[in-house]
C-alpha positions as protocol buffer text, in pm:
chain_id: "A"
residue {
  index: 1
  type: UNK
  ca { x: -7181 y: 6570 z: -16596 }
}
residue {
  index: 2
  type: UNK
  ca { x: -7319 y: 6468 z: -16937 }
}
residue {
  index: 3
  type: UNK
  ca { x: -7346 y: 6114 z: -17069 }
}
residue {
  index: 4
  type: UNK
  ca { x: -7029 y: 6138 z: -17280 }
}
residue {
  index: 5
  type: UNK
  ca { x: -6822 y: 6257 z: -16983 }
}
residue {
  index: 6
  type: UNK
  ca { x: -6942 y: 5961 z: -16776 }
}
residue {
  index: 7
  type: UNK
  ca { x: -6860 y: 5718 z: -17056 }
}
residue {
  index: 8
  type: UNK
  ca { x: -6512 y: 5869 z: -17098 }
}
residue {
  index: 9
  type: UNK
  ca { x: -6443 y: 5848 z: -16723 }
}
residue {
  index: 10
  type: UNK
  ca { x: -6555 y: 5484 z: -16724 }
}
residue {
  index: 11
  type: UNK
  ca { x: -6317 y: 5412 z: -17013 }
}
residue {
  index: 12
  type: UNK
  ca { x: -6032 y: 5582 z: -16827 }
}
residue {
  index: 13
  type: UNK
  ca { x: -6105 y: 5386 z: -16508 }
}
residue {
  index: 14
  type: UNK
  ca { x: -6139 y: 5056 z: -16696 }
}
residue {
  index: 15
  type: UNK
  ca { x: -5812 y: 5117 z: -16882 }
}
residue {
  index: 16
  type: UNK
  ca { x: -5610 y: 5213 z: -16574 }
}
residue {
  index: 17
  type: UNK
  ca { x: -5730 y: 4937 z: -16342 }
}
residue {
  index: 18
  type: UNK
  ca { x: -5483 y: 4651 z: -16358 }
}
residue {
  index: 19
  type: UNK
  ca { x: -5248 y: 4831 z: -16598 }
}
residue {
  index: 20
  type: UNK
  ca { x: -4890 y: 4707 z: -16567 }
}
residue {
  index: 21
  type: UNK
  ca { x: -4750 y: 4958 z: -16816 }
}
residue {
  index: 22
  type: UNK
  ca { x: -4864 y: 5320 z: -16853 }
}
residue {
  index: 23
  type: UNK
  ca { x: -4752 y: 5591 z: -17096 }
}
residue {
  index: 24
  type: UNK
  ca { x: -4878 y: 5950 z: -17065 }
}
residue {
  index: 25
  type: UNK
  ca { x: -4803 y: 6212 z: -17331 }
}
residue {
  index: 26
  type: UNK
  ca { x: -4919 y: 6574 z: -17297 }
}
residue {
  index: 27
  type: UNK
  ca { x: -4870 y: 6779 z: -17615 }
}
residue {
  index: 28
  type: UNK
  ca { x: -4923 y: 7124 z: -17763 }
}
residue {
  index: 29
  type: UNK
  ca { x: -4940 y: 7214 z: -18133 }
}
residue {
  index: 30
  type: UNK
  ca { x: -4939 y: 7580 z: -18240 }
}
residue {
  index: 31
  type: UNK
  ca { x: -5090 y: 7610 z: -18590 }
}
residue {
  index: 32
  type: UNK
  ca { x: -4972 y: 7886 z: -18824 }
}
residue {
  index: 33
  type: UNK
  ca { x: -5182 y: 7966 z: -19133 }
}
residue {
  index: 34
  type: UNK
  ca { x: -5064 y: 8145 z: -19444 }
}
residue {
  index: 35
  type: UNK
  ca { x: -5275 y: 8285 z: -19733 }
}
residue {
  index: 36
  type: UNK
  ca { x: -5600 y: 8170 z: -19572 }
}
residue {
  index: 37
  type: UNK
  ca { x: -5914 y: 8363 z: -19655 }
}
residue {
  index: 38
  type: UNK
  ca { x: -6077 y: 8295 z: -19317 }
}
residue {
  index: 39
  type: UNK
  ca { x: -5836 y: 8139 z: -19067 }
}
residue {
  index: 40
  type: UNK
  ca { x: -5594 y: 8293 z: -18822 }
}
residue {
  index: 41
  type: UNK
  ca { x: -5328 y: 8123 z: -18611 }
}
residue {
  index: 42
  type: UNK
  ca { x: -5473 y: 7860 z: -18378 }
}
residue {
  index: 43
  type: UNK
  ca { x: -5363 y: 7580 z: -18146 }
}
residue {
  index: 44
  type: UNK
  ca { x: -5436 y: 7227 z: -18027 }
}
residue {
  index: 45
  type: UNK
  ca { x: -5356 y: 7097 z: -17679 }
}
residue {
  index: 46
  type: UNK
  ca { x: -5414 y: 6747 z: -17553 }
}
residue {
  index: 47
  type: UNK
  ca { x: -5307 y: 6443 z: -17358 }
}
residue {
  index: 48
  type: UNK
  ca { x: -5268 y: 6082 z: -17471 }
}
residue {
  index: 49
  type: UNK
  ca { x: -5256 y: 5776 z: -17252 }
}
residue {
  index: 50
  type: UNK
  ca { x: -5167 y: 5413 z: -17327 }
}
residue {
  index: 51
  type: UNK
  ca { x: -5240 y: 5141 z: -17071 }
}
residue {
  index: 52
  type: UNK
  ca { x: -5133 y: 4777 z: -17098 }
}
residue {
  index: 53
  type: UNK
  ca { x: -5260 y: 4514 z: -16855 }
}
residue {
  index: 54
  type: UNK
  ca { x: -5032 y: 4255 z: -17021 }
}
residue {
  index: 55
  type: UNK
  ca { x: -4849 y: 4202 z: -17350 }
}
residue {
  index: 56
  type: UNK
  ca { x: -5172 y: 4115 z: -17533 }
}
residue {
  index: 57
  type: UNK
  ca { x: -5407 y: 4398 z: -17434 }
}
residue {
  index: 58
  type: UNK
  ca { x: -5358 y: 4770 z: -17489 }
}
residue {
  index: 59
  type: UNK
  ca { x: -5600 y: 5056 z: -17424 }
}
residue {
  index: 60
  type: UNK
  ca { x: -5542 y: 5404 z: -17569 }
}
residue {
  index: 61
  type: UNK
  ca { x: -5719 y: 5726 z: -17474 }
}
residue {
  index: 62
  type: UNK
  ca { x: -5681 y: 6084 z: -17590 }
}
residue {
  index: 63
  type: UNK
  ca { x: -5845 y: 6416 z: -17511 }
}
residue {
  index: 64
  type: UNK
  ca { x: -5782 y: 6721 z: -17731 }
}
residue {
  index: 65
  type: UNK
  ca { x: -5885 y: 7084 z: -17700 }
}
residue {
  index: 66
  type: UNK
  ca { x: -5862 y: 7301 z: -18013 }
}
residue {
  index: 67
  type: UNK
  ca { x: -5875 y: 7682 z: -18001 }
}
residue {
  index: 68
  type: UNK
  ca { x: -5958 y: 7778 z: -18361 }
}
residue {
  index: 69
  type: UNK
  ca { x: -5939 y: 8144 z: -18461 }
}
residue {
  index: 70
  type: UNK
  ca { x: -6102 y: 8308 z: -18762 }
}
residue {
  index: 71
  type: UNK
  ca { x: -6117 y: 8658 z: -18906 }
}
residue {
  index: 72
  type: UNK
  ca { x: -6334 y: 8923 z: -18735 }
}
residue {
  index: 73
  type: UNK
  ca { x: -6248 y: 8772 z: -18394 }
}
residue {
  index: 74
  type: UNK
  ca { x: -6468 y: 8467 z: -18456 }
}
residue {
  index: 75
  type: UNK
  ca { x: -6359 y: 8163 z: -18253 }
}
residue {
  index: 76
  type: UNK
  ca { x: -6449 y: 7795 z: -18241 }
}
residue {
  index: 77
  type: UNK
  ca { x: -6371 y: 7575 z: -17943 }
}
residue {
  index: 78
  type: UNK
  ca { x: -6357 y: 7203 z: -18011 }
}
residue {
  index: 79
  type: UNK
  ca { x: -6309 y: 6896 z: -17792 }
}
residue {
  index: 80
  type: UNK
  ca { x: -6205 y: 6558 z: -17932 }
}
residue {
  index: 81
  type: UNK
  ca { x: -6225 y: 6228 z: -17746 }
}
residue {
  index: 82
  type: UNK
  ca { x: -6060 y: 5911 z: -17878 }
}
residue {
  index: 83
  type: UNK
  ca { x: -6058 y: 5555 z: -17746 }
}
residue {
  index: 84
  type: UNK
  ca { x: -5887 y: 5251 z: -17901 }
}
residue {
  index: 85
  type: UNK
  ca { x: -5828 y: 4891 z: -17796 }
}
residue {
  index: 86
  type: UNK
  ca { x: -5562 y: 4661 z: -17944 }
}
residue {
  index: 87
  type: UNK
  ca { x: -5543 y: 4285 z: -17893 }
}
residue {
  index: 88
  type: UNK
  ca { x: -5236 y: 4072 z: -17974 }
}
residue {
  index: 89
  type: UNK
  ca { x: -5345 y: 3736 z: -17833 }
}
residue {
  index: 90
  type: UNK
  ca { x: -5261 y: 3564 z: -18162 }
}
residue {
  index: 91
  type: UNK
  ca { x: -4882 y: 3569 z: -18216 }
}
residue {
  index: 92
  type: UNK
  ca { x: -4768 y: 3822 z: -18480 }
}
residue {
  index: 93
  type: UNK
  ca { x: -5122 y: 3956 z: -18531 }
}
residue {
  index: 94
  type: UNK
  ca { x: -5285 y: 4280 z: -18411 }
}
residue {
  index: 95
  type: UNK
  ca { x: -5658 y: 4354 z: -18396 }
}
residue {
  index: 96
  type: UNK
  ca { x: -5771 y: 4708 z: -18320 }
}
residue {
  index: 97
  type: UNK
  ca { x: -6100 y: 4894 z: -18278 }
}
residue {
  index: 98
  type: UNK
  ca { x: -6211 y: 5228 z: -18138 }
}
residue {
  index: 99
  type: UNK
  ca { x: -6396 y: 5553 z: -18181 }
}
residue {
  index: 100
  type: UNK
  ca { x: -6349 y: 5930 z: -18201 }
}
residue {
  index: 101
  type: UNK
  ca { x: -6612 y: 6183 z: -18086 }
}
residue {
  index: 102
  type: UNK
  ca { x: -6625 y: 6559 z: -18150 }
}
residue {
  index: 103
  type: UNK
  ca { x: -6790 y: 6833 z: -17944 }
}
residue {
  index: 104
  type: UNK
  ca { x: -6765 y: 7170 z: -18117 }
}
residue {
  index: 105
  type: UNK
  ca { x: -6907 y: 7522 z: -18130 }
}
residue {
  index: 106
  type: UNK
  ca { x: -6940 y: 7453 z: -18502 }
}
residue {
  index: 107
  type: UNK
  ca { x: -7299 y: 7327 z: -18536 }
}
residue {
  index: 108
  type: UNK
  ca { x: -7215 y: 7147 z: -18862 }
}
residue {
  index: 109
  type: UNK
  ca { x: -6967 y: 6907 z: -18702 }
}
residue {
  index: 110
  type: UNK
  ca { x: -7079 y: 6907 z: -18338 }
}
residue {
  index: 111
  type: UNK
  ca { x: -7140 y: 6550 z: -18217 }
}
residue {
  index: 112
  type: UNK
  ca { x: -6981 y: 6400 z: -18526 }
}
residue {
  index: 113
  type: UNK
  ca { x: -6824 y: 6062 z: -18462 }
}
residue {
  index: 114
  type: UNK
  ca { x: -6582 y: 5820 z: -18623 }
}
residue {
  index: 115
  type: UNK
  ca { x: -6571 y: 5444 z: -18572 }
}
residue {
  index: 116
  type: UNK
  ca { x: -6268 y: 5244 z: -18678 }
}
residue {
  index: 117
  type: UNK
  ca { x: -6127 y: 4893 z: -18686 }
}
residue {
  index: 118
  type: UNK
  ca { x: -5810 y: 4738 z: -18821 }
}
residue {
  index: 119
  type: UNK
  ca { x: -5603 y: 4425 z: -18848 }
}
residue {
  index: 120
  type: UNK
  ca { x: -5227 y: 4391 z: -18879 }
}
residue {
  index: 121
  type: UNK
  ca { x: -4969 y: 4119 z: -18936 }
}
residue {
  index: 122
  type: UNK
  ca { x: -4601 y: 4159 z: -18848 }
}
residue {
  index: 123
  type: UNK
  ca { x: -4266 y: 3988 z: -18812 }
}
residue {
  index: 124
  type: UNK
  ca { x: -4059 y: 4140 z: -18532 }
}
residue {
  index: 125
  type: UNK
  ca { x: -3776 y: 4367 z: -18656 }
}
residue {
  index: 126
  type: UNK
  ca { x: -3853 y: 4262 z: -19015 }
}
residue {
  index: 127
  type: UNK
  ca { x: -4183 y: 4376 z: -19168 }
}
residue {
  index: 128
  type: UNK
  ca { x: -4542 y: 4469 z: -19090 }
}
residue {
  index: 129
  type: UNK
  ca { x: -4863 y: 4522 z: -19285 }
}
residue {
  index: 130
  type: UNK
  ca { x: -5207 y: 4646 z: -19183 }
}
residue {
  index: 131
  type: UNK
  ca { x: -5539 y: 4776 z: -19305 }
}
residue {
  index: 132
  type: UNK
  ca { x: -5765 y: 5013 z: -19113 }
}
residue {
  index: 133
  type: UNK
  ca { x: -6124 y: 5108 z: -19197 }
}
residue {
  index: 134
  type: UNK
  ca { x: -6289 y: 5429 z: -19072 }
}
residue {
  index: 135
  type: UNK
  ca { x: -6655 y: 5529 z: -19082 }
}
residue {
  index: 136
  type: UNK
  ca { x: -6727 y: 5900 z: -19025 }
}
residue {
  index: 137
  type: UNK
  ca { x: -7078 y: 6028 z: -18950 }
}
residue {
  index: 138
  type: UNK
  ca { x: -7167 y: 6397 z: -18989 }
}
residue {
  index: 139
  type: UNK
  ca { x: -7543 y: 6391 z: -18928 }
}
residue {
  index: 140
  type: UNK
  ca { x: -7573 y: 6767 z: -18861 }
}
residue {
  index: 141
  type: UNK
  ca { x: -7378 y: 6877 z: -19167 }
}
residue {
  index: 142
  type: UNK
  ca { x: -7559 y: 7045 z: -19457 }
}
residue {
  index: 143
  type: UNK
  ca { x: -7617 y: 6810 z: -19625 }
}
residue {
  index: 144
  type: UNK
  ca { x: -7573 y: 6530 z: -19372 }
}
residue {
  index: 145
  type: UNK
  ca { x: -7330 y: 6267 z: -19498 }
}
residue {
  index: 146
  type: UNK
  ca { x: -7108 y: 5976 z: -19412 }
}
residue {
  index: 147
  type: UNK
  ca { x: -6759 y: 5879 z: -19524 }
}
residue {
  index: 148
  type: UNK
  ca { x: -6570 y: 5551 z: -19543 }
}
residue {
  index: 149
  type: UNK
  ca { x: -6190 y: 5549 z: -19547 }
}
residue {
  index: 150
  type: UNK
  ca { x: -5965 y: 5253 z: -19625 }
}
residue {
  index: 151
  type: UNK
  ca { x: -5604 y: 5288 z: -19509 }
}
residue {
  index: 152
  type: UNK
  ca { x: -5367 y: 5002 z: -19595 }
}
residue {
  index: 153
  type: UNK
  ca { x: -4998 y: 5019 z: -19506 }
}
residue {
  index: 154
  type: UNK
  ca { x: -4675 y: 4822 z: -19532 }
}
residue {
  index: 155
  type: UNK
  ca { x: -4347 y: 4868 z: -19346 }
}
residue {
  index: 156
  type: UNK
  ca { x: -3995 y: 4727 z: -19362 }
}
residue {
  index: 157
  type: UNK
  ca { x: -3734 y: 4735 z: -19085 }
}
residue {
  index: 158
  type: UNK
  ca { x: -3362 y: 4727 z: -19166 }
}
residue {
  index: 159
  type: UNK
  ca { x: -3180 y: 4675 z: -18833 }
}
residue {
  index: 160
  type: UNK
  ca { x: -2812 y: 4766 z: -18809 }
}
residue {
  index: 161
  type: UNK
  ca { x: -2782 y: 4588 z: -18474 }
}
residue {
  index: 162
  type: UNK
  ca { x: -3001 y: 4527 z: -18170 }
}
residue {
  index: 163
  type: UNK
  ca { x: -3039 y: 4897 z: -18087 }
}
residue {
  index: 164
  type: UNK
  ca { x: -3057 y: 5087 z: -18416 }
}
residue {
  index: 165
  type: UNK
  ca { x: -3188 y: 5067 z: -18768 }
}
residue {
  index: 166
  type: UNK
  ca { x: -3406 y: 5220 z: -19038 }
}
residue {
  index: 167
  type: UNK
  ca { x: -3781 y: 5178 z: -19078 }
}
residue {
  index: 168
  type: UNK
  ca { x: -3964 y: 5256 z: -19404 }
}
residue {
  index: 169
  type: UNK
  ca { x: -4344 y: 5273 z: -19407 }
}
residue {
  index: 170
  type: UNK
  ca { x: -4574 y: 5322 z: -19708 }
}
residue {
  index: 171
  type: UNK
  ca { x: -4945 y: 5388 z: -19664 }
}
residue {
  index: 172
  type: UNK
  ca { x: -5246 y: 5490 z: -19871 }
}
residue {
  index: 173
  type: UNK
  ca { x: -5581 y: 5650 z: -19789 }
}
residue {
  index: 174
  type: UNK
  ca { x: -5891 y: 5607 z: -20003 }
}
residue {
  index: 175
  type: UNK
  ca { x: -6186 y: 5820 z: -19888 }
}
residue {
  index: 176
  type: UNK
  ca { x: -6540 y: 5780 z: -20022 }
}
residue {
  index: 177
  type: UNK
  ca { x: -6810 y: 6034 z: -19933 }
}
residue {
  index: 178
  type: UNK
  ca { x: -7171 y: 5928 z: -19985 }
}
residue {
  index: 179
  type: UNK
  ca { x: -7257 y: 6286 z: -20090 }
}
residue {
  index: 180
  type: UNK
  ca { x: -7066 y: 6558 z: -20271 }
}
residue {
  index: 181
  type: UNK
  ca { x: -6945 y: 6840 z: -20045 }
}
residue {
  index: 182
  type: UNK
  ca { x: -6865 y: 7172 z: -20220 }
}
residue {
  index: 183
  type: UNK
  ca { x: -6768 y: 6991 z: -20542 }
}
residue {
  index: 184
  type: UNK
  ca { x: -6891 y: 6711 z: -20764 }
}
residue {
  index: 185
  type: UNK
  ca { x: -6606 y: 6488 z: -20650 }
}
residue {
  index: 186
  type: UNK
  ca { x: -6675 y: 6222 z: -20387 }
}
residue {
  index: 187
  type: UNK
  ca { x: -6367 y: 5997 z: -20392 }
}
residue {
  index: 188
  type: UNK
  ca { x: -6018 y: 6099 z: -20278 }
}
residue {
  index: 189
  type: UNK
  ca { x: -5685 y: 5915 z: -20281 }
}
residue {
  index: 190
  type: UNK
  ca { x: -5346 y: 5987 z: -20125 }
}
residue {
  index: 191
  type: UNK
  ca { x: -5012 y: 5818 z: -20056 }
}
residue {
  index: 192
  type: UNK
  ca { x: -4770 y: 5874 z: -19771 }
}
residue {
  index: 193
  type: UNK
  ca { x: -4407 y: 5766 z: -19738 }
}
residue {
  index: 194
  type: UNK
  ca { x: -4235 y: 5771 z: -19400 }
}
residue {
  index: 195
  type: UNK
  ca { x: -3866 y: 5713 z: -19322 }
}
residue {
  index: 196
  type: UNK
  ca { x: -3741 y: 5668 z: -18965 }
}
residue {
  index: 197
  type: UNK
  ca { x: -3394 y: 5622 z: -18820 }
}
residue {
  index: 198
  type: UNK
  ca { x: -3388 y: 5496 z: -18461 }
}
residue {
  index: 199
  type: UNK
  ca { x: -3146 y: 5390 z: -18190 }
}
residue {
  index: 200
  type: UNK
  ca { x: -3189 y: 5315 z: -17821 }
}
residue {
  index: 201
  type: UNK
  ca { x: -3223 y: 5685 z: -17724 }
}
residue {
  index: 202
  type: UNK
  ca { x: -3287 y: 5887 z: -18038 }
}
residue {
  index: 203
  type: UNK
  ca { x: -3509 y: 5872 z: -18345 }
}
residue {
  index: 204
  type: UNK
  ca { x: -3574 y: 6103 z: -18638 }
}
residue {
  index: 205
  type: UNK
  ca { x: -3868 y: 6056 z: -18872 }
}
residue {
  index: 206
  type: UNK
  ca { x: -3973 y: 6233 z: -19193 }
}
residue {
  index: 207
  type: UNK
  ca { x: -4276 y: 6187 z: -19414 }
}
residue {
  index: 208
  type: UNK
  ca { x: -4422 y: 6318 z: -19740 }
}
residue {
  index: 209
  type: UNK
  ca { x: -4788 y: 6299 z: -19841 }
}
residue {
  index: 210
  type: UNK
  ca { x: -4908 y: 6315 z: -20201 }
}
residue {
  index: 211
  type: UNK
  ca { x: -5263 y: 6331 z: -20332 }
}
residue {
  index: 212
  type: UNK
  ca { x: -5595 y: 6463 z: -20205 }
}
residue {
  index: 213
  type: UNK
  ca { x: -5797 y: 6416 z: -19886 }
}
residue {
  index: 214
  type: UNK
  ca { x: -6130 y: 6546 z: -19760 }
}
residue {
  index: 215
  type: UNK
  ca { x: -6269 y: 6475 z: -19412 }
}
residue {
  index: 216
  type: UNK
  ca { x: -5966 y: 6254 z: -19357 }
}
residue {
  index: 217
  type: UNK
  ca { x: -5881 y: 6050 z: -19050 }
}
residue {
  index: 218
  type: UNK
  ca { x: -5510 y: 6038 z: -18968 }
}
residue {
  index: 219
  type: UNK
  ca { x: -5282 y: 5898 z: -18698 }
}
residue {
  index: 220
  type: UNK
  ca { x: -5478 y: 5576 z: -18651 }
}
residue {
  index: 221
  type: UNK
  ca { x: -5800 y: 5758 z: -18559 }
}
residue {
  index: 222
  type: UNK
  ca { x: -5655 y: 6019 z: -18322 }
}
residue {
  index: 223
  type: UNK
  ca { x: -5659 y: 6311 z: -18568 }
}
residue {
  index: 224
  type: UNK
  ca { x: -5975 y: 6401 z: -18762 }
}
residue {
  index: 225
  type: UNK
  ca { x: -6005 y: 6677 z: -19023 }
}
residue {
  index: 226
  type: UNK
  ca { x: -6371 y: 6769 z: -18974 }
}
residue {
  index: 227
  type: UNK
  ca { x: -6362 y: 7053 z: -19228 }
}
residue {
  index: 228
  type: UNK
  ca { x: -6455 y: 7068 z: -19596 }
}
residue {
  index: 229
  type: UNK
  ca { x: -6110 y: 7185 z: -19711 }
}
residue {
  index: 230
  type: UNK
  ca { x: -5943 y: 6984 z: -19985 }
}
residue {
  index: 231
  type: UNK
  ca { x: -5618 y: 6868 z: -19828 }
}
residue {
  index: 232
  type: UNK
  ca { x: -5330 y: 6833 z: -20072 }
}
residue {
  index: 233
  type: UNK
  ca { x: -4959 y: 6761 z: -20043 }
}
residue {
  index: 234
  type: UNK
  ca { x: -4788 y: 6774 z: -19707 }
}
residue {
  index: 235
  type: UNK
  ca { x: -4467 y: 6680 z: -19530 }
}
residue {
  index: 236
  type: UNK
  ca { x: -4316 y: 6678 z: -19185 }
}
residue {
  index: 237
  type: UNK
  ca { x: -4020 y: 6588 z: -18969 }
}
residue {
  index: 238
  type: UNK
  ca { x: -3989 y: 6505 z: -18599 }
}
residue {
  index: 239
  type: UNK
  ca { x: -3716 y: 6418 z: -18350 }
}
residue {
  index: 240
  type: UNK
  ca { x: -3760 y: 6212 z: -18033 }
}
residue {
  index: 241
  type: UNK
  ca { x: -3500 y: 6181 z: -17757 }
}
residue {
  index: 242
  type: UNK
  ca { x: -3526 y: 5952 z: -17453 }
}
residue {
  index: 243
  type: UNK
  ca { x: -3348 y: 6094 z: -17150 }
}
residue {
  index: 244
  type: UNK
  ca { x: -3430 y: 5787 z: -16941 }
}
residue {
  index: 245
  type: UNK
  ca { x: -3651 y: 5481 z: -16977 }
}
residue {
  index: 246
  type: UNK
  ca { x: -3927 y: 5684 z: -16813 }
}
residue {
  index: 247
  type: UNK
  ca { x: -3903 y: 6022 z: -16987 }
}
residue {
  index: 248
  type: UNK
  ca { x: -3872 y: 6144 z: -17345 }
}
residue {
  index: 249
  type: UNK
  ca { x: -3933 y: 6460 z: -17547 }
}
residue {
  index: 250
  type: UNK
  ca { x: -4050 y: 6501 z: -17905 }
}
residue {
  index: 251
  type: UNK
  ca { x: -4040 y: 6806 z: -18129 }
}
residue {
  index: 252
  type: UNK
  ca { x: -4138 y: 6844 z: -18490 }
}
residue {
  index: 253
  type: UNK
  ca { x: -4294 y: 7045 z: -18767 }
}
residue {
  index: 254
  type: UNK
  ca { x: -4566 y: 6954 z: -19018 }
}
residue {
  index: 255
  type: UNK
  ca { x: -4669 y: 7142 z: -19331 }
}
residue {
  index: 256
  type: UNK
  ca { x: -4995 y: 7100 z: -19525 }
}
residue {
  index: 257
  type: UNK
  ca { x: -5128 y: 7262 z: -19839 }
}
residue {
  index: 258
  type: UNK
  ca { x: -5505 y: 7285 z: -19884 }
}
residue {
  index: 259
  type: UNK
  ca { x: -5781 y: 7455 z: -20081 }
}
residue {
  index: 260
  type: UNK
  ca { x: -6057 y: 7639 z: -19895 }
}
residue {
  index: 261
  type: UNK
  ca { x: -6319 y: 7539 z: -20150 }
}
residue {
  index: 262
  type: UNK
  ca { x: -6597 y: 7731 z: -19974 }
}
residue {
  index: 263
  type: UNK
  ca { x: -6404 y: 8056 z: -20026 }
}
residue {
  index: 264
  type: UNK
  ca { x: -6205 y: 7988 z: -20342 }
}
residue {
  index: 265
  type: UNK
  ca { x: -5867 y: 8032 z: -20171 }
}
residue {
  index: 266
  type: UNK
  ca { x: -5555 y: 7817 z: -20137 }
}
residue {
  index: 267
  type: UNK
  ca { x: -5362 y: 7819 z: -19811 }
}
residue {
  index: 268
  type: UNK
  ca { x: -5098 y: 7640 z: -19607 }
}
residue {
  index: 269
  type: UNK
  ca { x: -5074 y: 7540 z: -19243 }
}
residue {
  index: 270
  type: UNK
  ca { x: -4762 y: 7479 z: -19035 }
}
residue {
  index: 271
  type: UNK
  ca { x: -4797 y: 7282 z: -18713 }
}
residue {
  index: 272
  type: UNK
  ca { x: -4526 y: 7284 z: -18448 }
}
residue {
  index: 273
  type: UNK
  ca { x: -4517 y: 6970 z: -18232 }
}
residue {
  index: 274
  type: UNK
  ca { x: -4419 y: 6991 z: -17866 }
}
residue {
  index: 275
  type: UNK
  ca { x: -4465 y: 6664 z: -17675 }
}
residue {
  index: 276
  type: UNK
  ca { x: -4342 y: 6508 z: -17351 }
}
residue {
  index: 277
  type: UNK
  ca { x: -4368 y: 6139 z: -17269 }
}
residue {
  index: 278
  type: UNK
  ca { x: -4373 y: 5963 z: -16931 }
}
residue {
  index: 279
  type: UNK
  ca { x: -4352 y: 5585 z: -16887 }
}
residue {
  index: 280
  type: UNK
  ca { x: -4459 y: 5418 z: -16563 }
}
């Protein structure tokens, strides 16, 4: 067992011990590529866990396995580990920190890591605002480089009653690379708008992303694009249904447009989301 495995097991044990609330979500995402010069259909499979010892302390863990297929039967296997801790000891404030680590057959991004921290302020069933900062380190890349990403966001909740309403969330991502990768450009900016309708059993959410991203970190640190592609516009929709308080299912689809700058091609990816959730 290597050092990382031991650390991850310690984090799992520390998170579970004393947890009063546990959520486990296994998921599978088939990825369909179109017009790519190098990629073939691939997949990502993983499991996410959230553990709360009380209302003020939350631990999150995720393990992902990506099976990435390329032309000429070339394959890359990648493992992603994510850990995050959120503290809400101060009323209506959230403080969050964590890290993301990559083990990959791709020597350029193997052992890359991301550190992140954020702070948020909210008013229950009214509004929320936050800013997250991510530092990405790719020491084995050619050339080696680092990236800093600032991700502010603001959301408004419009409740119809105690069980249903609409939530609107606007966010931005500003990415700064300390070296140019495949182009002279080093700074990238994007905006994302998300609209969600929810009730006590059902929710539907849709988003649209505009702008450009490179080596982006998404989903609060749990999804890392450790490739040199220039990510462009994207959109997605998902539906979640709770059968009981302890079990729910989520399905969705996400579409991204990107440029494979290393090959001079433009392509799209479509991700299908299949997720099950268990609350204990």
